[in-house]
Every structure is written in C-alpha cells, then in structure tokens.
Amino acid sequence: MFKGCYKSALGLMEIKASKDGITSIQFVDKEANEQNLSSDIDAAMEQLDEYFNGDRKMFDLSLDMQGTDFQKQVWKKLLKVPYGKTCSYLDIANEIGDSNATRAVGNANGKNQIAIVIPCHRVVGSDGKLTGYASGIERKKWLIEHEKGGEQLNLFN
C-alpha cells in the first residue's frame, strides 16, 4: 500500500493507492508519519493541484474502488456528473434503473472513499438543498461554488 499527504485549500488530505490505482483520498486531521509515494499518488497530487487552481475539470487517474458491486455502480455514475453541475440522489437512482433506491444511493455516496475525484459532492437533495457530505457540508458548499467559478478562500490552513 502506498500513501501520501496533500495540502489543499480545504485541509490536509491523505491519498492511498494499491498497485492497481488510487483507493482513497480523504480529509484527515494530521499528516501521516510515513509517506510511501507511487506514480499514482504523484499523479493524484498533481491533478488535485490543477483542480484547486481551476485548471482541471476531469481527473484522469487509475482508480481501485473498494466497495460492493452496488456501491461501485453508484460511484461510476457519479463519475459522469459534469464539473460545475449537480444532480439529486433520485437522478442517480434513476440512472441505475431503480427509482426506489434513493436511500441506498445516499448510503453508497457516503461510503465513497475517493473524495473529489469521484464527485459525491455534486449530489444534492431533490429540492436542490445541500445534504450530507462525509467531509462536512462546508467543504461540499466550497467545492460546488469552486466549480461554478465562485471566489474561494482557504477554509483550513
């Protein structure tokens, strides 16, 4: 397992990868004692820099998604939500062919371990309101505004 830390405008992020690709990008409170970088982690850091600078709208990384078949199905649909746009949990449920699966979609969304790259922050309630985000609603709001071109300040230093 490979591991690295990335300092973003939203706080410290830990990136993990297997030999098959990125397994996790998560916000953390403190930097890991040891880093064991790989080409996938280096690529993720570079692409996150481009994203936060407003120069990248799509990520091109090898992903090694860890989850159930249903979760992976939801995450693959999330990858298709365009930069700067949002959709609802119902939209994703409809995309996977089960309009009754909104709660399950929400649960899968919450289990996403690859923050920002798999853009679960782009999923909102059917009424357009910001709803749950494992990394905090303030970060979700920041990310949505960032993608719409709003001026952003560092939430965390």
GROMACS .gro file of C-alpha atoms in nm:
model
  157
    1MET     CA    1   0.000   0.000   0.000
    2PHE     CA    2   0.124   0.345  -0.092
    3LYS     CA    3   0.040   0.662   0.097
    4GLY     CA    4   0.093   1.036   0.063
    5CYS     CA    5  -0.037   1.363   0.208
    6TYR     CA    6  -0.169   1.657   0.009
    7LYS     CA    7  -0.236   2.006   0.147
    8SER     CA    8  -0.547   2.153  -0.015
    9ALA     CA    9  -0.743   2.474   0.034
   10LEU     CA   10  -0.991   2.260   0.231
   11GLY     CA   11  -0.739   2.095   0.460
   12LEU     CA   12  -0.499   1.807   0.467
   13MET     CA   13  -0.583   1.504   0.253
   14GLU     CA   14  -0.440   1.156   0.273
   15ILE     CA   15  -0.408   0.967  -0.055
   16LYS     CA   16  -0.373   0.590  -0.059
   17ALA     CA   17  -0.307   0.362  -0.353
   18SER     CA   18  -0.263  -0.004  -0.430
   19LYS     CA   19  -0.063  -0.140  -0.721
   20ASP     CA   20  -0.387  -0.107  -0.922
   21GLY     CA   21  -0.461   0.261  -0.854
   22ILE     CA   22  -0.597   0.514  -0.606
   23THR     CA   23  -0.801   0.351  -0.329
   24SER     CA   24  -0.866   0.652  -0.108
   25ILE     CA   25  -0.849   1.031  -0.094
   26GLN     CA   26  -0.977   1.150   0.241
   27PHE     CA   27  -0.956   1.461   0.456
   28VAL     CA   28  -0.753   1.399   0.771
   29ASP     CA   29  -0.662   1.594   1.083
   30LYS     CA   30  -0.290   1.525   1.084
   31GLU     CA   31  -0.020   1.417   0.845
   32ALA     CA   32   0.087   1.054   0.847
   33ASN     CA   33   0.428   0.984   0.997
   34GLU     CA   34   0.549   0.798   0.691
   35GLN     CA   35   0.478   0.850   0.326
   36ASN     CA   36   0.532   0.584   0.063
   37LEU     CA   37   0.466   0.756  -0.267
   38SER     CA   38   0.389   0.597  -0.603
   39SER     CA   39   0.335   0.726  -0.955
   40ASP     CA   40  -0.044   0.709  -0.895
   41ILE     CA   41  -0.015   0.924  -0.581
   42ASP     CA   42   0.214   1.172  -0.759
   43ALA     CA   43  -0.041   1.196  -1.043
   44ALA     CA   44  -0.326   1.247  -0.794
   45MET     CA   45  -0.138   1.529  -0.619
   46GLU     CA   46  -0.062   1.700  -0.949
   47GLN     CA   47  -0.421   1.669  -1.070
   48LEU     CA   48  -0.560   1.791  -0.735
   49ASP     CA   49  -0.334   2.098  -0.766
   50GLU     CA   50  -0.478   2.161  -1.112
   51TYR     CA   51  -0.833   2.111  -0.983
   52PHE     CA   52  -0.792   2.351  -0.691
   53ASN     CA   53  -0.626   2.606  -0.923
   54GLY     CA   54  -0.930   2.586  -1.152
   55ASP     CA   55  -0.733   2.429  -1.438
   56ARG     CA   56  -0.873   2.073  -1.425
   57LYS     CA   57  -1.235   1.972  -1.470
   58MET     CA   58  -1.190   1.595  -1.514
   59PHE     CA   59  -0.950   1.361  -1.342
   60ASP     CA   60  -0.751   1.104  -1.534
   61LEU     CA   61  -0.636   0.862  -1.264
   62SER     CA   62  -0.626   0.487  -1.222
   63LEU     CA   63  -0.886   0.406  -0.957
   64ASP     CA   64  -0.902   0.092  -0.746
   65MET     CA   65  -1.251   0.134  -0.598
   66GLN     CA   66  -1.307  -0.072  -0.284
   67GLY     CA   67  -1.674  -0.148  -0.223
   68THR     CA   68  -1.974  -0.361  -0.308
   69ASP     CA   69  -2.093  -0.404  -0.666
   70PHE     CA   70  -2.383  -0.165  -0.594
   71GLN     CA   71  -2.151   0.099  -0.447
   72LYS     CA   72  -1.919   0.074  -0.747
   73GLN     CA   73  -2.219   0.109  -0.979
   74VAL     CA   74  -2.322   0.431  -0.800
   75TRP     CA   75  -1.966   0.567  -0.800
   76LYS     CA   76  -1.932   0.503  -1.173
   77LYS     CA   77  -2.249   0.708  -1.228
   78LEU     CA   78  -2.104   0.985  -1.009
   79LEU     CA   79  -1.800   1.000  -1.236
   80LYS     CA   80  -2.038   1.107  -1.516
   81VAL     CA   81  -2.179   1.410  -1.331
   82PRO     CA   82  -2.018   1.705  -1.514
   83TYR     CA   83  -1.793   1.959  -1.345
   84GLY     CA   84  -1.995   2.256  -1.224
   85LYS     CA   85  -2.324   2.065  -1.227
   86THR     CA   86  -2.523   1.890  -0.956
   87CYS     CA   87  -2.774   1.609  -0.956
   88SER     CA   88  -3.002   1.452  -0.697
   89TYR     CA   89  -2.991   1.113  -0.529
   90LEU     CA   90  -3.309   1.035  -0.727
   91ASP     CA   91  -3.129   1.121  -1.052
   92ILE     CA   92  -2.856   0.868  -0.969
   93ALA     CA   93  -3.116   0.608  -0.863
   94ASN     CA   94  -3.293   0.656  -1.197
   95GLU     CA   95  -2.960   0.623  -1.378
   96ILE     CA   96  -2.903   0.283  -1.221
   97GLY     CA   97  -3.259   0.181  -1.304
   98ASP     CA   98  -3.427   0.183  -0.963
   99SER     CA   99  -3.612   0.500  -0.860
  100ASN     CA  100  -3.677   0.341  -0.518
  101ALA     CA  101  -3.304   0.323  -0.442
  102THR     CA  102  -3.251   0.684  -0.334
  103ARG     CA  103  -3.162   0.590   0.024
  104ALA     CA  104  -2.924   0.317  -0.097
  105VAL     CA  105  -2.766   0.568  -0.337
  106GLY     CA  106  -2.721   0.808  -0.046
  107ASN     CA  107  -2.556   0.535   0.160
  108ALA     CA  108  -2.324   0.444  -0.128
  109ASN     CA  109  -2.244   0.811  -0.176
  110GLY     CA  110  -2.146   0.833   0.191
  111LYS     CA  111  -1.914   0.533   0.155
  112ASN     CA  112  -1.717   0.691  -0.130
  113GLN     CA  113  -1.352   0.681  -0.026
  114ILE     CA  114  -1.215   0.880  -0.319
  115ALA     CA  115  -1.325   1.234  -0.239
  116ILE     CA  116  -1.336   1.499  -0.513
  117VAL     CA  117  -1.217   1.259  -0.787
  118ILE     CA  118  -1.541   1.059  -0.751
  119PRO     CA  119  -1.753   1.373  -0.715
  120CYS     CA  120  -2.008   1.278  -0.450
  121HIS     CA  121  -2.008   1.648  -0.351
  122ARG     CA  122  -2.212   1.712  -0.668
  123VAL     CA  123  -2.512   1.518  -0.535
  124VAL     CA  124  -2.778   1.730  -0.364
  125GLY     CA  125  -3.132   1.678  -0.239
  126SER     CA  126  -3.420   1.671  -0.489
  127ASP     CA  127  -3.508   2.022  -0.371
  128GLY     CA  128  -3.157   2.143  -0.456
  129LYS     CA  129  -3.051   2.175  -0.092
  130LEU     CA  130  -2.711   2.061   0.023
  131THR     CA  131  -2.745   1.738   0.212
  132GLY     CA  132  -2.491   1.514   0.384
  133TYR     CA  133  -2.126   1.504   0.290
  134ALA     CA  134  -1.886   1.283   0.481
  135SER     CA  135  -1.623   1.559   0.482
  136GLY     CA  136  -1.864   1.826   0.604
  137ILE     CA  137  -2.128   2.049   0.445
  138GLU     CA  138  -1.892   2.350   0.443
  139ARG     CA  139  -1.648   2.159   0.223
  140LYS     CA  140  -1.932   2.044  -0.003
  141LYS     CA  141  -2.053   2.402  -0.039
  142TRP     CA  142  -1.698   2.521  -0.111
  143LEU     CA  143  -1.646   2.255  -0.381
  144ILE     CA  144  -1.975   2.332  -0.555
  145GLU     CA  145  -1.900   2.706  -0.551
  146HIS     CA  146  -1.544   2.644  -0.671
  147GLU     CA  147  -1.676   2.450  -0.968
  148LYS     CA  148  -1.923   2.727  -1.050
  149GLY     CA  149  -1.636   2.976  -1.060
  150GLY     CA  150  -1.700   3.149  -0.730
  151GLU     CA  151  -1.409   3.309  -0.550
  152GLN     CA  152  -1.295   3.085  -0.267
  153LEU     CA  153  -1.089   3.130   0.045
  154ASN     CA  154  -0.898   2.862   0.229
  155LEU     CA  155  -1.134   2.702   0.480
  156PHE     CA  156  -0.845   2.533   0.656
  157ASN     CA  157  -0.478   2.624   0.665
   0.00000   0.00000   0.00000
